[in-house]
Amino acid sequence: MLAGNVVHLDPAPAMSEAMIEGWTRQQRSRFLKDQTIAARIRMIRRFGEFTNLYPWQWTPAEAEAWISDLRSGDRTLALSTIRSYEITVRLFCEYLTDHRYGWMQVCADRFGSTPQLVFHEGNSVLHVGDYEGSPRRRPLTYDEIQALFDAADGRVEKIRENGRKGALAAMRDSAMLKFCYAFGLRRSEVCNIDLVDLRSNPQAPQYGSWGSVAVRFGKASRGGPAKRRTVLTVPEFDWIVDVLEHYLVEIRPAFAPGAHPALWVTERAGRISPRSVNAALTAARDDANLDPILDLHCLRHSYVTHLIEFDYPVRFVQEQVGHAHASTTSIYTGVSNEYRNQLLTRAMRNRHGELWSES
């Protein structure tokens, strides 16, 4: 990383940049996504600007002062956000202190000090719980789902009455939100669905060409490729067949997408962006006067919860949403009190039946 035949007038900044470039290459060799690497580099530069020191001068005291400063503002950062900041800095420091890369010896020779781990078990946020999101985030009830979709449909008429442009995009957004809920998809998965990903299911011919959705851009593990899965159309969500048929026959052609492969397209015949999906949910949620904490991912939580309430096996639900572990699926599940009472009643009946047979 450091050219042997170059003498820098100010060696410290050159050394710092070389360290960042070396860490960037290390992450690329692990096939991490460019956006992940870029976000980490920005965080390292942000920490360096706060300390006004070079990486070999960082100490745990500077790290603790940084976290204290982040927590002292008006805007409260989530526990998971703070931990991600700490992990990023710790990963960079672990790279610098790894003797295989030689940064320790170079810094000792040139500056008389060496990098160290500034975040350790004594001053870092520990990951002690399976779920660290806001406790206010939850699945939507059936009434809230209906109110959300009614608000999304109502935006079309509201735009037309006001004589504004955007009615076509509002119809697309309404269908897209329903699609997201009916198949329990993530935001990025919705954006990357193509027309060819809508497929039939031989076991359910009544759904025609919309018996399943092939997800090719599922959430990847660290350094791994995008995961694939097939999400089946289930009877409780078969209303999505009519929604898709109406969208593909009446709405999508009006965008004049040409040969564009994407299912959800924009007015400029391009693929819809994740930000636009978020905006569609936010607009419908606000019109329905729902809790502002409810975001697009809550539709996925709702999908998991409602499948469980429909008595689908946990393993089936896990495969539908692409979770590697059943424990993750359980975190997404927030069944209603009515469903819990049904389970309790069923258990009591089974118990009484066993006692009767024994007597």
Tab-separated table of C-alpha atoms in Angstrom:
chain	number	residue	atom	x	y	z
A	1	MET	CA	0.000	0.000	0.000
A	2	LEU	CA	2.947	2.342	0.601
A	3	ALA	CA	5.279	2.981	-2.327
A	4	GLY	CA	8.887	2.453	-1.249
A	5	ASN	CA	10.323	5.044	-3.627
A	6	VAL	CA	8.016	7.900	-2.566
A	7	VAL	CA	8.739	10.307	0.281
A	8	HIS	CA	5.692	12.271	1.416
A	9	LEU	CA	6.087	15.804	2.679
A	10	ASP	CA	3.300	15.031	5.188
A	11	PRO	CA	3.470	11.256	5.771
A	12	ALA	CA	0.687	11.004	8.373
A	13	PRO	CA	-2.294	11.716	6.037
A	14	ALA	CA	-0.767	9.455	3.365
A	15	MET	CA	-0.452	6.638	5.904
A	16	SER	CA	-4.042	7.102	7.043
A	17	GLU	CA	-5.356	6.976	3.465
A	18	ALA	CA	-3.241	3.907	2.739
A	19	MET	CA	-4.780	2.167	5.754
A	20	ILE	CA	-8.300	2.923	4.544
A	21	GLU	CA	-7.480	1.775	1.025
A	22	GLY	CA	-5.975	-1.451	2.359
A	23	TRP	CA	-9.070	-2.163	4.439
A	24	THR	CA	-11.239	-1.438	1.403
A	25	ARG	CA	-9.345	-4.034	-0.625
A	26	GLN	CA	-9.630	-6.576	2.169
A	27	GLN	CA	-13.411	-6.185	2.217
A	28	ARG	CA	-13.642	-6.413	-1.556
A	29	SER	CA	-11.724	-9.683	-1.450
A	30	ARG	CA	-14.514	-10.988	0.828
A	31	PHE	CA	-17.065	-10.029	-1.847
A	32	LEU	CA	-18.845	-7.577	0.427
A	33	LYS	CA	-21.239	-5.234	-1.339
A	34	ASP	CA	-19.901	-1.886	-2.513
A	35	GLN	CA	-22.582	-0.039	-0.561
A	36	THR	CA	-21.561	-1.864	2.625
A	37	ILE	CA	-17.913	-0.980	2.106
A	38	ALA	CA	-18.712	2.648	1.291
A	39	ALA	CA	-20.860	3.012	4.409
A	40	ARG	CA	-18.085	1.597	6.581
A	41	ILE	CA	-15.465	3.895	5.087
A	42	ARG	CA	-17.696	6.906	5.720
A	43	MET	CA	-18.073	5.826	9.327
A	44	ILE	CA	-14.289	5.529	9.779
A	45	ARG	CA	-13.758	8.988	8.309
A	46	ARG	CA	-16.510	10.347	10.541
A	47	PHE	CA	-14.816	8.915	13.618
A	48	GLY	CA	-11.464	10.284	12.485
A	49	GLU	CA	-12.926	13.759	12.009
A	50	PHE	CA	-14.406	13.654	15.500
A	51	THR	CA	-11.134	12.674	17.152
A	52	ASN	CA	-8.959	14.864	14.878
A	53	LEU	CA	-6.366	12.115	15.262
A	54	TYR	CA	-4.834	9.479	13.028
A	55	PRO	CA	-5.738	5.787	13.469
A	56	TRP	CA	-2.502	4.940	15.302
A	57	GLN	CA	-3.333	7.683	17.810
A	58	TRP	CA	-6.832	6.495	18.634
A	59	THR	CA	-7.484	5.300	22.187
A	60	PRO	CA	-10.524	3.908	23.994
A	61	ALA	CA	-11.022	7.339	25.564
A	62	GLU	CA	-11.678	8.911	22.144
A	63	ALA	CA	-14.043	6.096	21.240
A	64	GLU	CA	-16.044	6.509	24.433
A	65	ALA	CA	-16.197	10.281	23.962
A	66	TRP	CA	-17.537	9.753	20.432
A	67	ILE	CA	-20.351	7.469	21.591
A	68	SER	CA	-21.171	9.831	24.438
A	69	ASP	CA	-21.412	12.697	21.951
A	70	LEU	CA	-23.699	10.665	19.673
A	71	ARG	CA	-26.033	9.941	22.561
A	72	SER	CA	-26.158	13.521	23.811
A	73	GLY	CA	-28.087	14.990	20.865
A	74	ASP	CA	-31.788	15.605	20.550
A	75	ARG	CA	-32.176	12.677	18.199
A	76	THR	CA	-31.945	9.386	20.073
A	77	LEU	CA	-30.041	6.677	18.199
A	78	ALA	CA	-31.208	3.090	18.433
A	79	LEU	CA	-29.179	0.565	20.396
A	80	SER	CA	-28.528	-1.470	17.266
A	81	THR	CA	-27.314	1.649	15.424
A	82	ILE	CA	-24.754	2.482	18.103
A	83	ARG	CA	-23.536	-1.098	18.123
A	84	SER	CA	-23.123	-1.089	14.344
A	85	TYR	CA	-20.945	2.038	14.662
A	86	GLU	CA	-18.800	0.352	17.275
A	87	ILE	CA	-18.480	-2.830	15.242
A	88	THR	CA	-17.345	-0.865	12.177
A	89	VAL	CA	-14.574	0.909	14.087
A	90	ARG	CA	-13.555	-2.322	15.796
A	91	LEU	CA	-13.300	-4.161	12.463
A	92	PHE	CA	-11.039	-1.437	11.103
A	93	CYS	CA	-8.848	-1.551	14.196
A	94	GLU	CA	-8.653	-5.345	14.017
A	95	TYR	CA	-7.407	-5.011	10.449
A	96	LEU	CA	-4.740	-2.526	11.518
A	97	THR	CA	-3.568	-4.643	14.454
A	98	ASP	CA	-3.399	-7.835	12.381
A	99	HIS	CA	0.328	-8.603	12.087
A	100	ARG	CA	-0.207	-10.173	8.667
A	101	TYR	CA	-0.668	-6.699	7.182
A	102	GLY	CA	2.342	-5.048	8.809
A	103	TRP	CA	0.706	-1.787	9.877
A	104	MET	CA	1.845	-2.161	13.482
A	105	GLN	CA	5.529	-2.308	12.569
A	106	VAL	CA	5.298	0.511	10.019
A	107	CYS	CA	3.549	2.824	12.484
A	108	ALA	CA	6.047	2.011	15.215
A	109	ASP	CA	8.980	2.787	12.915
A	110	ARG	CA	7.583	6.022	11.475
A	111	PHE	CA	5.495	7.511	14.291
A	112	GLY	CA	6.554	5.738	17.473
A	113	SER	CA	3.008	4.543	18.252
A	114	THR	CA	0.843	1.696	17.050
A	115	PRO	CA	-2.904	1.166	16.432
A	116	GLN	CA	-4.968	-0.485	19.141
A	117	LEU	CA	-8.479	-1.789	19.669
A	118	VAL	CA	-10.483	1.189	20.876
A	119	PHE	CA	-13.719	-0.760	21.393
A	120	HIS	CA	-13.668	-3.819	23.621
A	121	GLU	CA	-16.085	-5.758	25.802
A	122	GLY	CA	-15.795	-3.176	28.542
A	123	ASN	CA	-16.980	-0.190	26.475
A	124	SER	CA	-19.112	-1.741	23.718
A	125	VAL	CA	-22.799	-2.477	23.404
A	126	LEU	CA	-23.315	-6.200	23.918
A	127	HIS	CA	-25.723	-8.174	21.769
A	128	VAL	CA	-27.772	-9.917	24.448
A	129	GLY	CA	-31.213	-10.094	22.816
A	130	ASP	CA	-32.553	-11.700	19.646
A	131	TYR	CA	-34.482	-8.576	18.720
A	132	GLU	CA	-33.341	-5.023	19.336
A	133	GLY	CA	-35.800	-3.081	17.232
A	134	SER	CA	-38.269	-0.603	18.616
A	135	PRO	CA	-40.915	-2.285	20.786
A	136	ARG	CA	-43.494	-0.112	19.026
A	137	ARG	CA	-42.802	-1.873	15.722
A	138	ARG	CA	-45.332	-4.654	15.341
A	139	PRO	CA	-47.498	-6.509	12.832
A	140	LEU	CA	-50.580	-4.724	11.580
A	141	THR	CA	-53.994	-6.010	12.566
A	142	TYR	CA	-56.453	-7.077	9.892
A	143	ASP	CA	-58.368	-3.834	10.342
A	144	GLU	CA	-55.166	-1.809	9.954
A	145	ILE	CA	-54.236	-3.739	6.817
A	146	GLN	CA	-57.665	-2.979	5.377
A	147	ALA	CA	-57.395	0.684	6.362
A	148	LEU	CA	-53.955	0.918	4.768
A	149	PHE	CA	-55.108	-0.563	1.474
A	150	ASP	CA	-58.285	1.532	1.473
A	151	ALA	CA	-56.137	4.641	1.939
A	152	ALA	CA	-53.848	3.551	-0.904
A	153	ASP	CA	-56.860	3.068	-3.190
A	154	GLY	CA	-58.364	6.357	-2.015
A	155	ARG	CA	-55.269	8.304	-3.053
A	156	VAL	CA	-56.152	7.644	-6.683
A	157	GLU	CA	-59.506	9.412	-6.442
A	158	LYS	CA	-58.042	12.179	-4.293
A	159	ILE	CA	-55.407	12.949	-6.928
A	160	ARG	CA	-57.985	12.941	-9.700
A	161	GLU	CA	-60.339	15.237	-7.795
A	162	ASN	CA	-57.551	17.724	-7.228
A	163	GLY	CA	-56.676	17.680	-10.907
A	164	ARG	CA	-53.069	16.691	-10.246
A	165	LYS	CA	-50.791	14.260	-12.006
A	166	GLY	CA	-49.905	10.959	-10.397
A	167	ALA	CA	-53.112	8.932	-10.457
A	168	LEU	CA	-51.440	6.190	-12.490
A	169	ALA	CA	-48.500	6.016	-10.082
A	170	ALA	CA	-50.942	5.876	-7.159
A	171	MET	CA	-52.689	2.859	-8.711
A	172	ARG	CA	-49.318	1.200	-9.153
A	173	ASP	CA	-48.360	1.944	-5.535
A	174	SER	CA	-51.607	0.466	-4.258
A	175	ALA	CA	-51.043	-2.770	-6.175
A	176	MET	CA	-47.399	-2.853	-5.110
A	177	LEU	CA	-48.192	-2.567	-1.401
A	178	LYS	CA	-50.725	-5.366	-1.682
A	179	PHE	CA	-48.171	-7.469	-3.545
A	180	CYS	CA	-45.587	-6.842	-0.831
A	181	TYR	CA	-47.995	-8.007	1.869
A	182	ALA	CA	-49.448	-10.965	-0.043
A	183	PHE	CA	-45.993	-12.536	-0.478
A	184	GLY	CA	-44.179	-11.188	2.590
A	185	LEU	CA	-41.390	-9.568	0.582
A	186	ARG	CA	-38.596	-7.246	1.611
A	187	ARG	CA	-38.260	-3.819	0.060
A	188	SER	CA	-35.324	-4.744	-2.183
A	189	GLU	CA	-37.034	-7.957	-3.228
A	190	VAL	CA	-40.115	-6.061	-4.410
A	191	CYS	CA	-37.963	-3.730	-6.512
A	192	ASN	CA	-36.068	-6.561	-8.202
A	193	ILE	CA	-39.039	-8.730	-9.175
A	194	ASP	CA	-39.269	-9.167	-12.956
A	195	LEU	CA	-42.187	-10.315	-15.069
A	196	VAL	CA	-40.536	-13.702	-15.583
A	197	ASP	CA	-40.536	-14.216	-11.813
A	198	LEU	CA	-44.332	-14.561	-11.784
A	199	ARG	CA	-44.881	-18.256	-12.298
A	200	SER	CA	-47.621	-20.835	-12.183
A	201	ASN	CA	-47.957	-23.529	-9.555
A	202	PRO	CA	-48.937	-26.963	-10.920
A	203	GLN	CA	-50.468	-27.790	-7.539
A	204	ALA	CA	-52.717	-24.705	-7.723
A	205	PRO	CA	-53.735	-24.240	-11.374
A	206	GLN	CA	-56.633	-21.979	-10.344
A	207	TYR	CA	-54.126	-19.159	-9.817
A	208	GLY	CA	-52.950	-19.248	-13.420
A	209	SER	CA	-49.614	-17.540	-14.009
A	210	TRP	CA	-49.534	-16.090	-10.516
A	211	GLY	CA	-49.320	-19.231	-8.413
A	212	SER	CA	-45.833	-18.376	-7.154
A	213	VAL	CA	-43.149	-15.696	-7.184
A	214	ALA	CA	-39.495	-16.517	-7.736
A	215	VAL	CA	-37.371	-14.282	-5.506
A	216	ARG	CA	-33.878	-14.073	-7.008
A	217	PHE	CA	-32.526	-11.166	-4.988
A	218	GLY	CA	-33.166	-12.289	-1.432
A	219	LYS	CA	-31.146	-11.009	1.495
A	220	ALA	CA	-27.596	-12.319	1.217
A	221	SER	CA	-25.375	-13.531	4.002
A	222	ARG	CA	-22.191	-11.583	4.604
A	223	GLY	CA	-19.979	-11.925	1.549
A	224	GLY	CA	-22.366	-14.359	-0.107
A	225	PRO	CA	-24.563	-14.152	-3.181
A	226	ALA	CA	-28.213	-13.175	-3.098
A	227	LYS	CA	-30.390	-15.987	-1.781
A	228	ARG	CA	-33.163	-17.463	-3.878
A	229	ARG	CA	-36.521	-18.846	-2.883
A	230	THR	CA	-39.991	-19.446	-4.288
A	231	VAL	CA	-42.970	-17.911	-2.494
A	232	LEU	CA	-46.247	-19.712	-3.096
A	233	THR	CA	-49.619	-18.024	-3.390
A	234	VAL	CA	-51.727	-19.277	-0.491
A	235	PRO	CA	-55.557	-19.442	-0.480
A	236	GLU	CA	-55.914	-16.767	2.195
A	237	PHE	CA	-54.113	-14.286	-0.077
A	238	ASP	CA	-55.556	-15.406	-3.415
A	239	TRP	CA	-57.076	-11.939	-3.891
A	240	ILE	CA	-53.628	-10.895	-5.102
A	241	VAL	CA	-54.335	-12.774	-8.354
A	242	ASP	CA	-57.009	-10.243	-9.346
A	243	VAL	CA	-54.767	-7.365	-8.243
A	244	LEU	CA	-51.879	-8.568	-10.405
A	245	GLU	CA	-54.116	-9.242	-13.381
A	246	HIS	CA	-55.578	-5.741	-13.227
A	247	TYR	CA	-52.140	-4.177	-12.829
A	248	LEU	CA	-50.574	-6.100	-15.710
A	249	VAL	CA	-53.493	-5.563	-18.087
A	250	GLU	CA	-54.630	-2.028	-17.252
A	251	ILE	CA	-51.948	-0.159	-15.309
A	252	ARG	CA	-48.457	-1.279	-16.300
A	253	PRO	CA	-48.981	-0.879	-20.083
A	254	ALA	CA	-49.969	2.756	-19.469
A	255	PHE	CA	-46.398	3.446	-18.308
A	256	ALA	CA	-45.157	2.360	-21.768
A	257	PRO	CA	-42.312	0.290	-20.289
A	258	GLY	CA	-41.451	-1.290	-23.627
A	259	ALA	CA	-39.200	-4.309	-23.160
A	260	HIS	CA	-38.236	-3.414	-19.602
A	261	PRO	CA	-38.270	-6.639	-17.540
A	262	ALA	CA	-39.267	-5.125	-14.178
A	263	LEU	CA	-42.699	-5.810	-12.746
A	264	TRP	CA	-42.930	-2.427	-11.009
A	265	VAL	CA	-41.911	0.428	-13.279
A	266	THR	CA	-41.821	4.221	-13.019
A	267	GLU	CA	-43.268	6.949	-15.205
A	268	ARG	CA	-39.925	7.085	-17.010
A	269	ALA	CA	-40.094	3.381	-17.811
A	270	GLY	CA	-37.435	2.449	-15.261
A	271	ARG	CA	-37.290	0.091	-12.316
A	272	ILE	CA	-38.870	1.389	-9.149
A	273	SER	CA	-36.482	2.317	-6.346
A	274	PRO	CA	-36.567	1.225	-2.696
A	275	ARG	CA	-37.138	4.842	-1.699
A	276	SER	CA	-40.277	4.969	-3.851
A	277	VAL	CA	-41.605	1.819	-2.174
A	278	ASN	CA	-41.070	3.431	1.221
A	279	ALA	CA	-42.766	6.606	0.044
A	280	ALA	CA	-45.809	4.642	-1.133
A	281	LEU	CA	-46.201	3.018	2.277
A	282	THR	CA	-45.665	6.289	4.137
A	283	ALA	CA	-48.277	8.135	2.087
A	284	ALA	CA	-50.921	5.437	2.565
A	285	ARG	CA	-50.100	5.057	6.263
A	286	ASP	CA	-50.447	8.778	6.925
A	287	ASP	CA	-53.730	8.950	5.027
A	288	ALA	CA	-55.020	6.047	7.110
A	289	ASN	CA	-53.908	7.773	10.362
A	290	LEU	CA	-51.855	4.766	11.450
A	291	ASP	CA	-48.949	4.796	13.879
A	292	PRO	CA	-45.912	6.499	12.249
A	293	ILE	CA	-43.643	3.738	13.578
A	294	LEU	CA	-45.258	1.265	11.172
A	295	ASP	CA	-43.022	0.951	8.132
A	296	LEU	CA	-42.832	-1.268	5.065
A	297	HIS	CA	-41.130	-4.090	6.940
A	298	CYS	CA	-44.148	-4.268	9.230
A	299	LEU	CA	-46.079	-5.713	6.279
A	300	ARG	CA	-43.607	-8.602	6.287
A	301	HIS	CA	-44.133	-9.027	10.029
A	302	SER	CA	-47.880	-9.021	9.365
A	303	TYR	CA	-47.533	-11.667	6.664
A	304	VAL	CA	-45.645	-14.006	8.995
A	305	THR	CA	-48.076	-13.431	11.857
A	306	HIS	CA	-51.169	-13.972	9.751
A	307	LEU	CA	-49.816	-17.182	8.215
A	308	ILE	CA	-49.236	-18.503	11.725
A	309	GLU	CA	-52.770	-17.500	12.700
A	310	PHE	CA	-54.036	-19.353	9.624
A	311	ASP	CA	-52.410	-22.475	11.156
A	312	TYR	CA	-49.645	-22.881	8.598
A	313	PRO	CA	-46.660	-24.875	9.913
A	314	VAL	CA	-43.752	-22.784	11.134
A	315	ARG	CA	-41.425	-24.556	8.705
A	316	PHE	CA	-43.626	-23.548	5.771
A	317	VAL	CA	-43.726	-19.935	6.939
A	318	GLN	CA	-39.955	-19.970	7.364
A	319	GLU	CA	-39.498	-21.162	3.776
A	320	GLN	CA	-41.965	-18.588	2.460
A	321	VAL	CA	-40.090	-15.629	3.942
A	322	GLY	CA	-36.580	-17.032	3.481
A	323	HIS	CA	-35.405	-17.179	7.072
A	324	ALA	CA	-32.393	-19.363	7.768
A	325	HIS	CA	-33.521	-20.061	11.326
A	326	ALA	CA	-36.930	-20.653	12.863
A	327	SER	CA	-35.972	-18.337	15.724
A	328	THR	CA	-35.956	-15.415	13.292
A	329	THR	CA	-39.456	-16.323	12.157
A	330	SER	CA	-40.622	-16.418	15.765
A	331	ILE	CA	-39.336	-12.858	16.279
A	332	TYR	CA	-41.526	-11.702	13.392
A	333	THR	CA	-44.586	-13.365	14.885
A	334	GLY	CA	-46.963	-11.317	17.019
A	335	VAL	CA	-50.256	-13.174	17.149
A	336	SER	CA	-53.392	-11.479	18.413
A	337	ASN	CA	-55.084	-12.116	21.743
A	338	GLU	CA	-57.999	-13.674	19.892
A	339	TYR	CA	-55.682	-16.253	18.340
A	340	ARG	CA	-54.064	-16.968	21.713
A	341	ASN	CA	-57.498	-17.546	23.222
A	342	GLN	CA	-58.330	-19.963	20.416
A	343	LEU	CA	-55.142	-21.909	21.110
A	344	LEU	CA	-55.908	-21.967	24.828
A	345	THR	CA	-59.462	-23.177	24.197
A	346	ARG	CA	-58.214	-25.871	21.839
A	347	ALA	CA	-55.616	-27.014	24.362
A	348	MET	CA	-58.212	-27.161	27.133
A	349	ARG	CA	-60.550	-29.227	24.969
A	350	ASN	CA	-57.763	-31.638	24.105
A	351	ARG	CA	-56.838	-31.894	27.759
A	352	HIS	CA	-60.416	-32.585	28.809
A	353	GLY	CA	-60.676	-35.208	26.085
A	354	GLU	CA	-57.579	-36.976	27.401
A	355	LEU	CA	-58.915	-36.913	30.955
A	356	TRP	CA	-62.279	-38.299	29.780
A	357	SER	CA	-60.617	-41.150	27.884
A	358	GLU	CA	-58.441	-41.980	30.886
A	359	SER	CA	-61.464	-42.104	33.204
